[in-house]
Each structure stands twice: as C-alpha cells, then as structure tokens.
Amino acid sequence: MNQWLLSGGVGFIGYHVAEALLARGDAVTIVDDFSDAPYPARYKRRNAEHLKAAFPHVSIVEGTVTDREHMNALVQGKSGVIHLAGLAGVRPSFTSPARYAEVNVQGTASLFEATMAVGIRNFVFASSSSVYGNSTPLPATEDAACTEPESPYAATKRAAELITKPLCAVRPDARCVALRFFTVYGARQRPEMAITLFMRAVLEGRPLTVFGDGGMRRDFTHVDDITRGVVASADAAHAGWSAYNLGSGAPVTLGELIAGIEQVAGKKAIIERAGKPAGDVDATYASIDKARRELDWEPRVKLIEGLVTVRDWVTAND
Ligand SMILES: NC(=O)c1ccc[n+]([C@@H]2O[C@H](COP(=O)([O-])OP(=O)(O)OC[C@H]3O[C@@H](n4cnc5c(N)ncnc54)[C@H](O)[C@@H]3O)[C@@H](O)[C@H]2O)c1
C-alpha cells in the first residue's frame, strides 16, 4: 500500500491531491503549519475538516517543514513524499523575502534530507512556472536555463530545484520530481488569487482591479489537471531528477479571462486599472510535451468549464 507524507495538504492544491490519493485507497499523512500566510488559516482549517469528514482515517499533523527533527519522525514508514508546502505568491515575497527563503528553500532541503536519510527514494515537490522569468523563450521548455527569476518567490523555487538536483545525482536509485505549476485555479483556490477575486467581484457587482493593460498572458491550469499530474508523477518509476511543466499549454490574456468570467457569471465586470506590480512576468506559456511523453499526462479541463467550478464554489462558500 502507498503511504504518503503530503506537506501542505490542507492548502488549495494539497487538498485536491489528498482527496485523490485517499479516494483511491492510499494512506496519507498530511503535515501543514496552518499559517496565516498568504491567506487566513481558517480556509486551511475548513479544508482539514472537509478531508476528515470524507476520510476519517486521514492523519493531519500540525508542524513546519523547517523542523528537521519533526520531519525525521514523520517520514518514518512512508513510501514517498509529496511536498507541496510552501509560501506561495509573487507579490508578498517582496515584503518577506527571508521568510520565503526559509520555508521554500530551507524547508525543501530539510524535508528532502529527512526523506533520503530513511531510504525513501521518491520525492515530488511543487516548483513554479515563475522560474522561467521574462527571458525564457515561449513556450517554455524544462531544459531552459532559468537564470533570471523576477521575484524572490521565483528565486526560492529555482533554488529548491538547484539544491535537490545534485543531491539526487549522488543517489542513483533516488527520484526527485520538480513540478512547475502554471497558475492553478478551481474550487478552493487561494482567496487572494485573481480568478477567485474576479469571480466574486463580478457576481457581487463590485469593481475588480486589473494590473497593467489586460494584455498580460497566463497559462491558467485547472486544479483537477494539476492533481492528475501530481499523482502521475508520484506514481512514475524512473530514477533521477526531472522537472515537468504542468500547464494548460493554452495561455489567455487577462482580457480574455475576464470575458470568460462574465460569460459564466452572466454579468458584466466593472474594471479598474492599476500599474503592473513588481515581479509579475509578462506571459507564461508551458510546453507540455515532456509531461505528455513521460507522464502520459494531458490537461483536460477547458477554461470555461473550469470557470464554472470556480463560480459554483464561490457561490456556495465564503
Ligand atoms: N496555486 C498556484 O497557482 C501555484 C503555482 C505555482 C506553484 N505553486 C506552489 O504549489 C504549492 C501549493 O500552492 P497552493 O496554491 O496550494 O498554496 P497554499 O498556500 O494554499 O498551500 C500551501 C500550504 O503550505 C502550508 N505551509 C506553508 N508554510 C509551511 C511550513 N513552513 N510548513 C508546513 N506547511 C506550510 C500552508 O499552510 C498551506 O496550507 C506551493 O508550494 C506553491 O508555491 C502554486
């Protein structure tokens, strides 16, 4: 039986991954610090309650991935580690760079060390499309140099990749997968993220703020597709270090996104404009050939279908 340690399992993506693993009968221990960053802890408590109600045997432990001794204890007896805990979000990383570095770099190194120390050879972790910055030719491929991150957040995700890669190389039987998620949306999305904020604003007739001229392009990817990608990469058997893009491969502009939200909400958006914030890249666009080829993964959820899941979630939940 698969026995997973899943860090960040009461967060947005973590909730969906936990649900998918538990639904197929795997054993899952979640570790999460239930912190208030980058959004209030009550959303994580709600996710934990929903998981407990659906799967009473799930184990949910409060702890931080930077606590090496605690991680040593939690990895015991596990067959693999899926590490999604982290401080997400480009903009807040400009005000708390040290905290981002501690959690995303030291936390990943710490959990990786603890995992390898007990002989577990399967480590999958959340990286980000932000590692590509503005200088990578699009569509971005995994072998790009990724040398110019535009934010402290992007730098921490790239650093976690650069630390785990050589560590994996000296353990020939180990496998470590860095998953570069491209702007993920769906039910339970982090409340400070654009699609959920925009959907609530349009449904409630409030103005929404668009940064820049609306021409910024994002490869929005539904959380159900991301979840299948995380599970497929955790199940894959080949040894070594790999990065995979998990993106829709079909970027849209913010203007096109808002038109989709208006269609699904059945209301017009009231748009206010503001300058482009520091750290935001101009466009993200994933090449997904490698994930298709090696993980047999394909994004399935079209933007309008995905926006319906967001509308239904925000209509029923605060
Ligand atoms: N959502 C996206 O669009 C996206 C895109 C690229 C990468 N990612 C990455 O995917 C992962 C999950 O993102 P998400 O959107 O679900 O964010 P999230 O904030 O909802 O989930 C992260 C979880 O990690 C937990 N956490 C934070 N610090 C911790 C610590 N020190 N110890 C233990 N737990 C800790 C949080 O409490 C939270 O539950 C993150 O690593 C994020 O950087 C997300």
XYZ file of C-alpha atoms and ligand atoms in Angstrom:
362
model
C 0.000 0.000 0.000
C 1.259 3.506 -0.804
C 2.000 5.516 2.340
C 2.460 9.203 1.547
C 3.709 12.101 3.568
C 1.964 15.088 1.980
C 3.175 18.509 3.081
C 0.861 21.476 2.578
C -2.060 19.073 2.306
C -4.692 21.439 3.694
C -3.791 24.201 1.232
C -5.513 24.707 -2.112
C -3.669 22.208 -4.319
C -2.807 19.974 -1.361
C -6.488 19.461 -0.516
C -7.231 18.124 -4.009
C -4.149 15.887 -4.073
C -5.016 14.469 -0.626
C -8.565 13.777 -1.769
C -7.380 11.967 -4.934
C -4.895 9.774 -3.047
C -7.323 8.941 -0.239
C -10.132 8.183 -2.697
C -8.034 5.510 -4.374
C -7.189 3.907 -1.016
C -3.669 5.232 -0.332
C -2.630 6.100 3.229
C -1.907 9.821 3.641
C -0.272 11.753 6.476
C -0.567 15.493 5.987
C 1.806 17.957 7.596
C 0.897 21.635 7.433
C 1.692 24.604 9.664
C -1.796 26.176 9.253
C -0.080 29.551 8.978
C -1.876 32.775 8.147
C 0.243 33.334 5.021
C -0.519 34.236 2.338
C -4.186 33.994 3.393
C -6.098 33.292 6.644
C -5.696 29.955 8.396
C -9.472 29.438 8.631
C -9.521 28.337 4.955
C -6.988 25.610 5.806
C -8.977 24.561 8.898
C -12.059 24.227 6.681
C -10.147 22.063 4.192
C -8.900 19.899 7.082
C -12.466 19.481 8.408
C -13.765 18.517 4.957
C -10.995 15.936 4.495
C -11.597 14.462 7.971
C -15.327 14.228 7.301
C -14.841 12.408 3.972
C -11.853 10.270 5.026
C -11.833 9.779 8.830
C -8.604 7.749 8.668
C -6.529 10.623 7.189
C -3.805 11.782 9.550
C -3.364 15.565 9.762
C -0.400 16.816 11.777
C 0.376 20.451 12.588
C 4.067 21.201 12.052
C 6.544 23.109 9.948
C 8.700 21.569 7.231
C 11.667 23.580 8.537
C 11.650 21.470 11.741
C 14.070 18.740 10.720
C 13.507 16.567 13.826
C 9.761 16.584 13.335
C 10.219 15.709 9.634
C 12.573 12.844 10.620
C 9.751 11.385 12.695
C 7.044 11.932 10.067
C 8.892 10.296 7.143
C 9.273 7.010 9.079
C 7.390 4.188 7.355
C 6.386 6.220 4.295
C 6.849 5.037 0.709
C 7.019 8.534 -0.797
C 6.899 12.249 -0.023
C 4.833 14.822 -1.896
C 5.990 18.249 -0.806
C 3.514 20.998 -1.650
C 4.027 23.112 1.476
C 5.470 26.479 0.742
C 4.872 30.170 0.754
C 3.076 30.876 -2.500
C 2.615 34.213 -4.238
C 4.959 36.539 -6.093
C 3.933 39.886 -4.614
C 4.187 39.144 -0.855
C 7.654 37.683 -1.431
C 8.933 41.243 -1.927
C 7.982 42.160 1.651
C 9.033 38.876 3.361
C 11.975 37.522 1.322
C 13.705 35.954 4.340
C 10.569 34.054 5.329
C 10.100 32.847 1.744
C 13.699 31.659 1.640
C 13.353 29.880 4.977
C 10.195 27.983 4.072
C 10.718 27.352 0.361
C 14.472 26.728 0.313
C 15.438 25.538 3.790
C 12.103 23.725 4.225
C 12.510 21.815 0.950
C 16.155 20.955 1.664
C 15.243 19.808 5.157
C 12.396 17.555 4.049
C 14.488 16.180 1.165
C 17.324 15.318 3.588
C 14.937 13.647 6.034
C 13.361 11.659 3.169
C 16.652 10.373 1.787
C 18.072 9.679 5.278
C 15.476 6.964 5.921
C 15.922 5.420 2.469
C 12.730 6.721 0.845
C 13.612 7.263 -2.784
C 10.538 9.081 -4.094
C 10.304 12.851 -3.591
C 7.929 15.044 -5.608
C 7.741 18.773 -4.927
C 5.976 21.941 -6.051
C 8.092 24.287 -8.111
C 6.596 27.018 -10.269
C 6.319 28.422 -13.782
C 7.784 31.607 -12.291
C 11.285 30.062 -12.567
C 11.153 30.931 -16.292
C 11.007 34.699 -15.657
C 10.698 37.026 -18.643
C 13.809 35.892 -20.512
C 12.839 32.295 -21.415
C 11.591 31.825 -24.999
C 7.942 30.699 -25.075
C 6.507 28.119 -24.942
C 8.903 27.401 -22.060
C 10.617 24.020 -22.066
C 12.030 22.326 -18.980
C 15.628 22.487 -20.238
C 15.633 26.329 -20.287
C 18.410 27.928 -18.230
C 16.043 29.721 -15.774
C 18.731 32.131 -14.608
C 16.707 35.331 -14.248
C 13.833 34.959 -11.767
C 11.785 38.150 -11.488
C 10.861 37.834 -7.793
C 12.206 36.465 -4.505
C 9.455 33.819 -4.741
C 10.676 32.616 -8.149
C 14.262 32.607 -6.868
C 13.288 30.377 -3.912
C 11.566 27.869 -6.198
C 14.559 27.773 -8.547
C 16.920 27.436 -5.555
C 14.960 24.415 -4.298
C 15.387 22.839 -7.746
C 19.104 23.605 -7.849
C 19.633 22.109 -4.379
C 17.715 18.875 -4.935
C 19.190 18.134 -8.381
C 22.820 17.441 -7.342
C 21.633 15.725 -4.143
C 19.584 13.374 -6.287
C 22.515 12.795 -8.670
C 24.635 11.264 -5.891
C 21.883 8.718 -5.098
C 21.452 6.747 -8.311
C 18.319 4.928 -7.123
C 16.532 8.098 -5.990
C 13.946 10.019 -7.942
C 13.051 13.614 -7.390
C 10.457 15.470 -9.420
C 10.067 19.258 -9.536
C 6.616 20.149 -10.811
C 6.400 23.580 -12.387
C 2.743 24.513 -11.889
C 1.286 27.193 -14.155
C -1.299 29.499 -12.442
C -3.648 26.985 -10.860
C -7.356 27.694 -10.356
C -10.517 25.842 -9.360
C -12.607 25.172 -6.254
C -10.829 26.176 -3.005
C -8.365 28.404 -4.889
C -6.347 30.675 -2.587
C -8.739 33.558 -1.863
C -6.179 36.222 -2.804
C -5.652 34.810 -6.331
C -7.041 36.635 -9.351
C -9.674 34.229 -10.711
C -11.452 33.796 -7.368
C -11.201 37.535 -6.593
C -12.514 38.431 -10.065
C -15.359 35.900 -9.949
C -16.564 37.142 -6.544
C -16.346 40.779 -7.665
C -18.347 40.162 -10.866
C -21.011 38.063 -9.104
C -21.401 40.747 -6.405
C -21.317 43.713 -8.827
C -18.131 45.143 -7.289
C -15.221 46.570 -9.305
C -12.177 44.382 -9.920
C -8.615 45.605 -10.328
C -6.686 44.670 -13.457
C -2.950 45.266 -13.253
C -1.381 46.582 -16.446
C -3.282 46.899 -19.734
C -5.013 43.491 -19.579
C -2.652 42.098 -22.217
C -0.700 40.006 -19.692
C -0.987 36.312 -20.682
C -1.284 33.382 -18.285
C -1.396 29.654 -18.834
C -4.281 29.056 -16.389
C -4.450 25.396 -15.375
C -7.340 23.707 -13.610
C -6.608 22.081 -10.256
C -8.121 18.763 -11.417
C -5.484 18.606 -14.178
C -2.735 19.578 -11.727
C -3.894 16.877 -9.313
C -3.720 14.192 -12.006
C -0.223 15.417 -12.860
C 0.960 15.296 -9.246
C -0.406 11.772 -8.788
C 1.034 10.583 -12.126
C 4.478 11.926 -11.261
C 4.352 10.408 -7.759
C 3.471 7.033 -9.325
C 6.088 7.165 -12.115
C 9.049 4.877 -11.555
C 12.109 6.245 -13.414
C 15.091 7.251 -11.286
C 16.882 10.602 -11.410
C 15.914 14.256 -11.130
C 13.283 15.659 -13.513
C 11.324 18.866 -13.919
C 7.902 18.841 -15.570
C 5.715 21.708 -16.700
C 2.108 21.214 -15.675
C 0.235 23.871 -17.627
C -2.731 24.016 -19.956
C -0.439 24.877 -22.881
C -3.120 27.371 -23.991
C -2.416 30.830 -22.498
C -5.059 33.564 -22.488
C -4.857 37.306 -21.832
C -6.423 38.809 -18.701
C -8.951 40.460 -21.036
C -9.971 37.028 -22.394
C -10.123 35.619 -18.863
C -12.473 38.411 -17.748
C -14.689 37.818 -20.802
C -14.916 34.145 -19.743
C -15.790 35.117 -16.166
C -18.505 37.482 -17.442
C -19.927 34.677 -19.588
C -20.017 32.185 -16.717
C -21.263 34.729 -14.143
C -23.866 36.152 -16.539
C -22.830 39.710 -15.556
C -20.506 42.442 -16.852
C -17.286 43.209 -14.987
C -16.605 46.706 -13.632
C -12.902 47.152 -14.322
C -10.463 49.441 -12.503
C -6.865 49.605 -13.712
C -3.615 49.777 -11.773
C 0.062 49.621 -12.733
C 1.833 46.296 -13.230
C 3.265 45.132 -9.877
C 6.936 44.247 -9.443
C 7.720 40.597 -10.079
C 4.777 39.805 -12.369
C 6.022 38.252 -15.599
C 4.513 39.370 -18.923
C 3.440 35.924 -20.066
C 3.520 32.286 -19.022
C 3.144 29.555 -21.615
C 4.073 25.932 -20.953
C 5.456 23.445 -23.391
C 3.789 20.267 -22.099
C 5.405 17.761 -24.472
C 7.614 16.283 -21.742
C 4.726 15.645 -19.311
C 2.694 14.164 -22.174
C 5.510 11.877 -23.203
C 6.877 10.766 -19.839
C 3.856 11.013 -17.530
C 1.144 10.260 -20.100
C -0.456 13.474 -18.824
C -2.788 15.728 -20.753
C -4.744 18.756 -19.470
C -8.464 18.092 -19.918
C -10.388 20.990 -18.371
C -11.209 23.818 -20.781
C -11.185 27.358 -19.350
C -14.967 27.885 -19.456
C -15.655 24.520 -17.786
C -13.050 25.345 -15.157
C -14.568 28.787 -14.513
C -17.919 27.087 -13.847
C -16.284 25.135 -10.982
C -14.984 28.440 -9.541
C -18.414 30.111 -9.876
C -20.093 27.177 -8.140
C -17.509 27.154 -5.343
C -17.605 30.896 -4.601
C -21.407 30.950 -4.791
C -21.653 28.240 -2.115
C -18.683 29.222 0.106
C -17.111 32.364 1.559
N -1.518 27.883 -6.944
C -0.676 28.132 -7.941
O -1.054 28.722 -8.961
C 0.756 27.681 -7.848
C 1.587 27.911 -8.960
C 2.919 27.504 -8.898
C 3.408 26.874 -7.760
N 2.582 26.691 -6.688
C 3.154 26.037 -5.495
O 2.330 24.929 -5.160
C 2.302 24.739 -3.756
C 0.865 24.747 -3.265
O 0.286 26.018 -3.616
P -1.186 26.436 -3.212
O -1.674 27.397 -4.232
O -1.977 25.231 -2.877
O -0.861 27.296 -1.894
P -1.438 27.185 -0.423
O -0.868 28.352 0.319
O -2.921 27.036 -0.455
O -0.808 25.814 0.091
C 0.446 25.740 0.704
C 0.270 25.082 2.057
O 1.558 25.000 2.674
C 1.399 25.294 4.042
N 2.668 25.771 4.585
C 3.257 26.988 4.401
N 4.398 27.046 5.066
C 4.560 25.858 5.700
C 5.551 25.316 6.544
N 6.631 26.027 6.910
N 5.393 24.038 6.987
C 4.303 23.311 6.656
N 3.309 23.795 5.875
C 3.443 25.040 5.383
C 0.313 26.342 4.096
O -0.307 26.413 5.394
C -0.635 25.861 3.018
O -1.652 25.033 3.529
C 3.157 25.865 -3.150
O 4.457 25.364 -2.917
C 3.177 26.906 -4.255
O 4.329 27.723 -4.206
C 1.269 27.078 -6.707
